[in-house]
CSV table of C-alpha atoms in Angstrom, one decimal:
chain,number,residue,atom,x,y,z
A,1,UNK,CA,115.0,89.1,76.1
A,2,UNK,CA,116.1,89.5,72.7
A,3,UNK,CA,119.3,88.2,71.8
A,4,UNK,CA,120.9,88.1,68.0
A,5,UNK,CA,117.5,87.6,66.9
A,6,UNK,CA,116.2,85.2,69.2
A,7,UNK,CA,113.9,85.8,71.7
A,8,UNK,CA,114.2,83.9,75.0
A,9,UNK,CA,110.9,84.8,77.3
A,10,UNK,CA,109.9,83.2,81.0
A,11,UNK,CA,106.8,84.1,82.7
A,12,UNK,CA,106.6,82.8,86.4
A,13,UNK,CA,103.0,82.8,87.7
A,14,UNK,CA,103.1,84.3,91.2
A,15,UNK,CA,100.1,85.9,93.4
A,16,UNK,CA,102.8,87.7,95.5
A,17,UNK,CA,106.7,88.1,96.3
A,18,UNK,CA,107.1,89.4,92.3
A,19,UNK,CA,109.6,92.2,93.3
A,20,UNK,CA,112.1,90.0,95.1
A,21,UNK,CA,111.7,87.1,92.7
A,22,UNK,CA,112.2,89.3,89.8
A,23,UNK,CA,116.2,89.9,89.8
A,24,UNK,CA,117.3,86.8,90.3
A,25,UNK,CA,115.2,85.8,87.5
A,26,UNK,CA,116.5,87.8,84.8
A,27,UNK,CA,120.1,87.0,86.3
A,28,UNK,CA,119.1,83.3,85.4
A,29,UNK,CA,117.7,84.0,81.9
A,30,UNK,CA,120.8,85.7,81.4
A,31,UNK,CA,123.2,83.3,82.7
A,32,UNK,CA,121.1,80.8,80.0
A,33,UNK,CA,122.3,82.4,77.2
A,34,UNK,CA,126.0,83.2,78.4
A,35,UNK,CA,125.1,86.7,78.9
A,36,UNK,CA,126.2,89.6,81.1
A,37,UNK,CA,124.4,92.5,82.2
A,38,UNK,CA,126.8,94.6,80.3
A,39,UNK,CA,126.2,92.8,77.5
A,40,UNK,CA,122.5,94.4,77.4
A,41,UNK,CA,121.9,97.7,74.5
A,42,UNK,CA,119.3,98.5,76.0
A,43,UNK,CA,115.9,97.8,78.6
A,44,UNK,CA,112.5,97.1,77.1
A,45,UNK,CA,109.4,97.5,79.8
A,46,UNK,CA,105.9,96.9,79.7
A,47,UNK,CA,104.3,100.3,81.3
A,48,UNK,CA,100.4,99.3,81.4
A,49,UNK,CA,98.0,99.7,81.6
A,50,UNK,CA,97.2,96.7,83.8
A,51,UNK,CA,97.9,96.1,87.8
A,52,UNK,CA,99.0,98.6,89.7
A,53,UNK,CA,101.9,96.7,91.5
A,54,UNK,CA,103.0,95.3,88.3
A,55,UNK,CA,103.7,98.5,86.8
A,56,UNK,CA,105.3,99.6,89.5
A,57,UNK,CA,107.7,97.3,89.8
A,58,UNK,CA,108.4,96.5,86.6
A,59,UNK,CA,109.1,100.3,85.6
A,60,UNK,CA,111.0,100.7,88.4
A,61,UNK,CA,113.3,98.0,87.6
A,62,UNK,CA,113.5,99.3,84.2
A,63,UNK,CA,114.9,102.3,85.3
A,64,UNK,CA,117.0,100.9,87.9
A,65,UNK,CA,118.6,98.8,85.9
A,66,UNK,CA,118.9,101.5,82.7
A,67,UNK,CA,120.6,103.7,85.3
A,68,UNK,CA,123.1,101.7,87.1
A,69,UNK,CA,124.0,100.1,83.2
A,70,UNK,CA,124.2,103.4,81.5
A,71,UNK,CA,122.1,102.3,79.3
A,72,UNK,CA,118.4,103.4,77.6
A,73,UNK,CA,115.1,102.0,79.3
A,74,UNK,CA,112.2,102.2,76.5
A,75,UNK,CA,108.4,102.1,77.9
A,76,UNK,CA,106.2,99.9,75.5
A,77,UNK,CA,102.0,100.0,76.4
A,78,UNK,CA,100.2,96.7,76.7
A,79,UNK,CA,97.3,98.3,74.1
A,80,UNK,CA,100.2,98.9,71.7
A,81,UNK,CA,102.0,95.8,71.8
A,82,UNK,CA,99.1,93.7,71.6
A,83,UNK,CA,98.5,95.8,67.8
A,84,UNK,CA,101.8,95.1,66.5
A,85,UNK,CA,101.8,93.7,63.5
A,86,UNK,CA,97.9,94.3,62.8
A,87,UNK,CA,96.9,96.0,60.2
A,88,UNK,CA,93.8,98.0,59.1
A,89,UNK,CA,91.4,99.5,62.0
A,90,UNK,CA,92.4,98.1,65.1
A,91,UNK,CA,90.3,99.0,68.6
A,92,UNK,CA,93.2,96.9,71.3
A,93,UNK,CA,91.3,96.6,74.8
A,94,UNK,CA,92.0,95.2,78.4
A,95,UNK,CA,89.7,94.2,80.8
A,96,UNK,CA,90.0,97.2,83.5
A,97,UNK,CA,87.4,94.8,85.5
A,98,UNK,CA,84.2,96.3,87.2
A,99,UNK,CA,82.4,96.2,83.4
A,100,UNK,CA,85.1,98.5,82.1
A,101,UNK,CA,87.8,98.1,79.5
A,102,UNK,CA,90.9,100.1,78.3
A,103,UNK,CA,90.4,100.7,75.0
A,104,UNK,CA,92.9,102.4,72.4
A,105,UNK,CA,92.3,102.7,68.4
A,106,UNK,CA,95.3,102.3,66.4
A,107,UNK,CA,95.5,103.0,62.0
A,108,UNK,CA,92.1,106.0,62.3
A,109,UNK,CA,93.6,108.3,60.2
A,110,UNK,CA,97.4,107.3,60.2
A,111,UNK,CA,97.6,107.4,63.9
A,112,UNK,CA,96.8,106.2,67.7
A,113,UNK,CA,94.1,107.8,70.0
A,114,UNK,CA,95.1,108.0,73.5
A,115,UNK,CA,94.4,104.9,75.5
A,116,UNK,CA,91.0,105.5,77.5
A,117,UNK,CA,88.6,103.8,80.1
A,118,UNK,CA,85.4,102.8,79.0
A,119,UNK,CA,82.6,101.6,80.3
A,120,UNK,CA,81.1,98.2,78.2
A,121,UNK,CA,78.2,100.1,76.7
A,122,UNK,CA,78.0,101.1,73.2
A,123,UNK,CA,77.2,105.0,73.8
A,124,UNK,CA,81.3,105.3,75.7
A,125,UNK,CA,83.2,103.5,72.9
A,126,UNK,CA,85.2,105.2,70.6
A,127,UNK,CA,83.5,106.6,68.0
A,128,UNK,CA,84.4,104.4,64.3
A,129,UNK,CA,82.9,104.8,61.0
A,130,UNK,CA,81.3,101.0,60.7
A,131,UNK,CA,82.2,101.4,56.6
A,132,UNK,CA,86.0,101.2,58.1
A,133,UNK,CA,85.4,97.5,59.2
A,134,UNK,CA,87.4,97.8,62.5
A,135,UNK,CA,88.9,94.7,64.3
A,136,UNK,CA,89.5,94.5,67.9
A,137,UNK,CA,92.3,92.3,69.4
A,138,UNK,CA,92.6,91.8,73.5
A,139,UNK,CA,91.4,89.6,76.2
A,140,UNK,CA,87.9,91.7,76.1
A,141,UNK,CA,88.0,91.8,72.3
A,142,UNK,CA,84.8,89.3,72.1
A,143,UNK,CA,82.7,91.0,74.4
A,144,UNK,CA,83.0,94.4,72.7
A,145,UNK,CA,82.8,92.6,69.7
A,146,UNK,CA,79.8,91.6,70.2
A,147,UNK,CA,78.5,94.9,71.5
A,148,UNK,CA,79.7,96.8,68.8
A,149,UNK,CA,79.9,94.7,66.0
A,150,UNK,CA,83.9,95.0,65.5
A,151,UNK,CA,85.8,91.4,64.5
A,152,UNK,CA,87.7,90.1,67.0
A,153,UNK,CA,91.0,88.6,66.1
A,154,UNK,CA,93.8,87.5,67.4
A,155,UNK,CA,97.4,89.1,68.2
A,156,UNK,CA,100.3,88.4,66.9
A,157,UNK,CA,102.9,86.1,69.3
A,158,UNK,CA,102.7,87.3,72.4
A,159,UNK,CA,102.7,90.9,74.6
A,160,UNK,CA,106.0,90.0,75.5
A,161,UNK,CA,107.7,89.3,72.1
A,162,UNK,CA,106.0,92.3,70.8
A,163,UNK,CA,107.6,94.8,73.6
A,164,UNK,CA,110.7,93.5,72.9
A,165,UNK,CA,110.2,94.1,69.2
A,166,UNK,CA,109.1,97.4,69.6
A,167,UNK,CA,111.6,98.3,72.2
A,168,UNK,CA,114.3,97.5,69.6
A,169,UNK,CA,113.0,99.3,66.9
A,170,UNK,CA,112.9,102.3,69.1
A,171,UNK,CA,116.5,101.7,70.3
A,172,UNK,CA,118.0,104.9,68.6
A,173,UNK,CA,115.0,107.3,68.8
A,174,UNK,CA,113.4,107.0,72.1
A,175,UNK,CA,115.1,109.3,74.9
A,176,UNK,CA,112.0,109.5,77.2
A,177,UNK,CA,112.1,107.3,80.1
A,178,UNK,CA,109.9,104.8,80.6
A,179,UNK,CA,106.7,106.0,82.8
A,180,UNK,CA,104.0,103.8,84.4
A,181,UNK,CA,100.8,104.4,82.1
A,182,UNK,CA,97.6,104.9,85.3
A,183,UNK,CA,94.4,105.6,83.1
A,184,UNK,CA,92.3,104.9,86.1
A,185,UNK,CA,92.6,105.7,89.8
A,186,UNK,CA,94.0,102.7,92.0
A,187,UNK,CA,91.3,101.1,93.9
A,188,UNK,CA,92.8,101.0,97.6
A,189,UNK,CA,92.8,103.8,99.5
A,190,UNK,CA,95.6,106.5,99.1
A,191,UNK,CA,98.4,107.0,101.7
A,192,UNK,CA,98.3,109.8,104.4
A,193,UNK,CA,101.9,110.6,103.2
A,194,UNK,CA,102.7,112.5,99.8
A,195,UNK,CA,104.0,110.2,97.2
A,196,UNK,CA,107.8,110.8,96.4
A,197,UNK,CA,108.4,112.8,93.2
A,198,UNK,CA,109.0,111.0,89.8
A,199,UNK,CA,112.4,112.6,88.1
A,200,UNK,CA,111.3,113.1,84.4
């Protein structure tokens, strides 16, 4: 939560009960600082890629809570927010588990490739002139690194900080709402029943 510059952040470690535990736990971060959800420009939301549940929930939220406030959610990616503030060649990556990694390259040419799954072998990474000295920053970064020969470095604050950043800066430009980003297929079993439509 950003609030006249300051940035007030909580992370509870939980292995399950996140959706019920996450309300009251922005009620109390805003109660900390005197605040009211009214008092809120705007809803800033980490879309993935990462767990599945997570996104879920925390999307959903986003757009609950943008909704009933009448005010804008703004989607931030993981891959993205762990580049802010980087500069140069950047490869951002996240372990996607199973010897895979989501990889996205950020500053080629002026601009971001889409965010992709990769396997962790040389021959399915993104393609880099070596002369462009790329770093990579993420909890893989070492490991493909290594692999690659890229420098690993490290981000800038944290992934939280840098979504709220980002989500600010975008206050007054973004209109789309915030969507969960699925690179990969979930690894349980689909449901018999149709999934219920996402309004755009």
């Amino acid at each position: 939560m950003l609030c006249e510059g300051r940035l007030a952040q909580r992370v509870d470690e939980m292995a399950r009960g996140q959706a019920e535990h996450l309300m009251p736990m922005l009620e109390d971060m805003l109660q900390a600082d005197g605040l009211m959800w009214s008092d809120l420009d705007a809803i800033g939301v980490g879309v993935g890629p990462g767990n599945f549940t997570g996104i879920r929930i925390s999307v959903s939220a986003a757009r609950g809570l943008a909704l009933g406030l009448g005010k804008p959610a703004i989607g931030v990616s993981n891959l993205e927010a762990q580049a802010y503030g980087l500069e140069g060649i950047l490869v951002s990556c996240l372990d996607a588990r199973r010897d895979r990694a989501y990889v996205q390259v950020f500053g080629d040419i002026g601009s971001a490739s889409q965010p992709t799954l990769c396997d962790m072998r040389r021959d399915d990474m993104p393609p880099l002139n070596p002369k462009s000295e790329p770093k990579i920053v993420g909890n893989v970064a070492t490991q493909i690194g290594d692999l690659m020969g890229w420098q690993p470095i490290r981000q800038r604050g944290t992934t939280i900080e840098a979504i709220t950043q980002i989500a600010a800066r975008r206050l007054h430009s973004t209109t789309e709402r915030p969507a969960p980003l699925y690179i990969r297929t979930a690894d349980a079993a689909p449901p018999r029943d149709l999934p219920p439509t996402v309004i755009p």
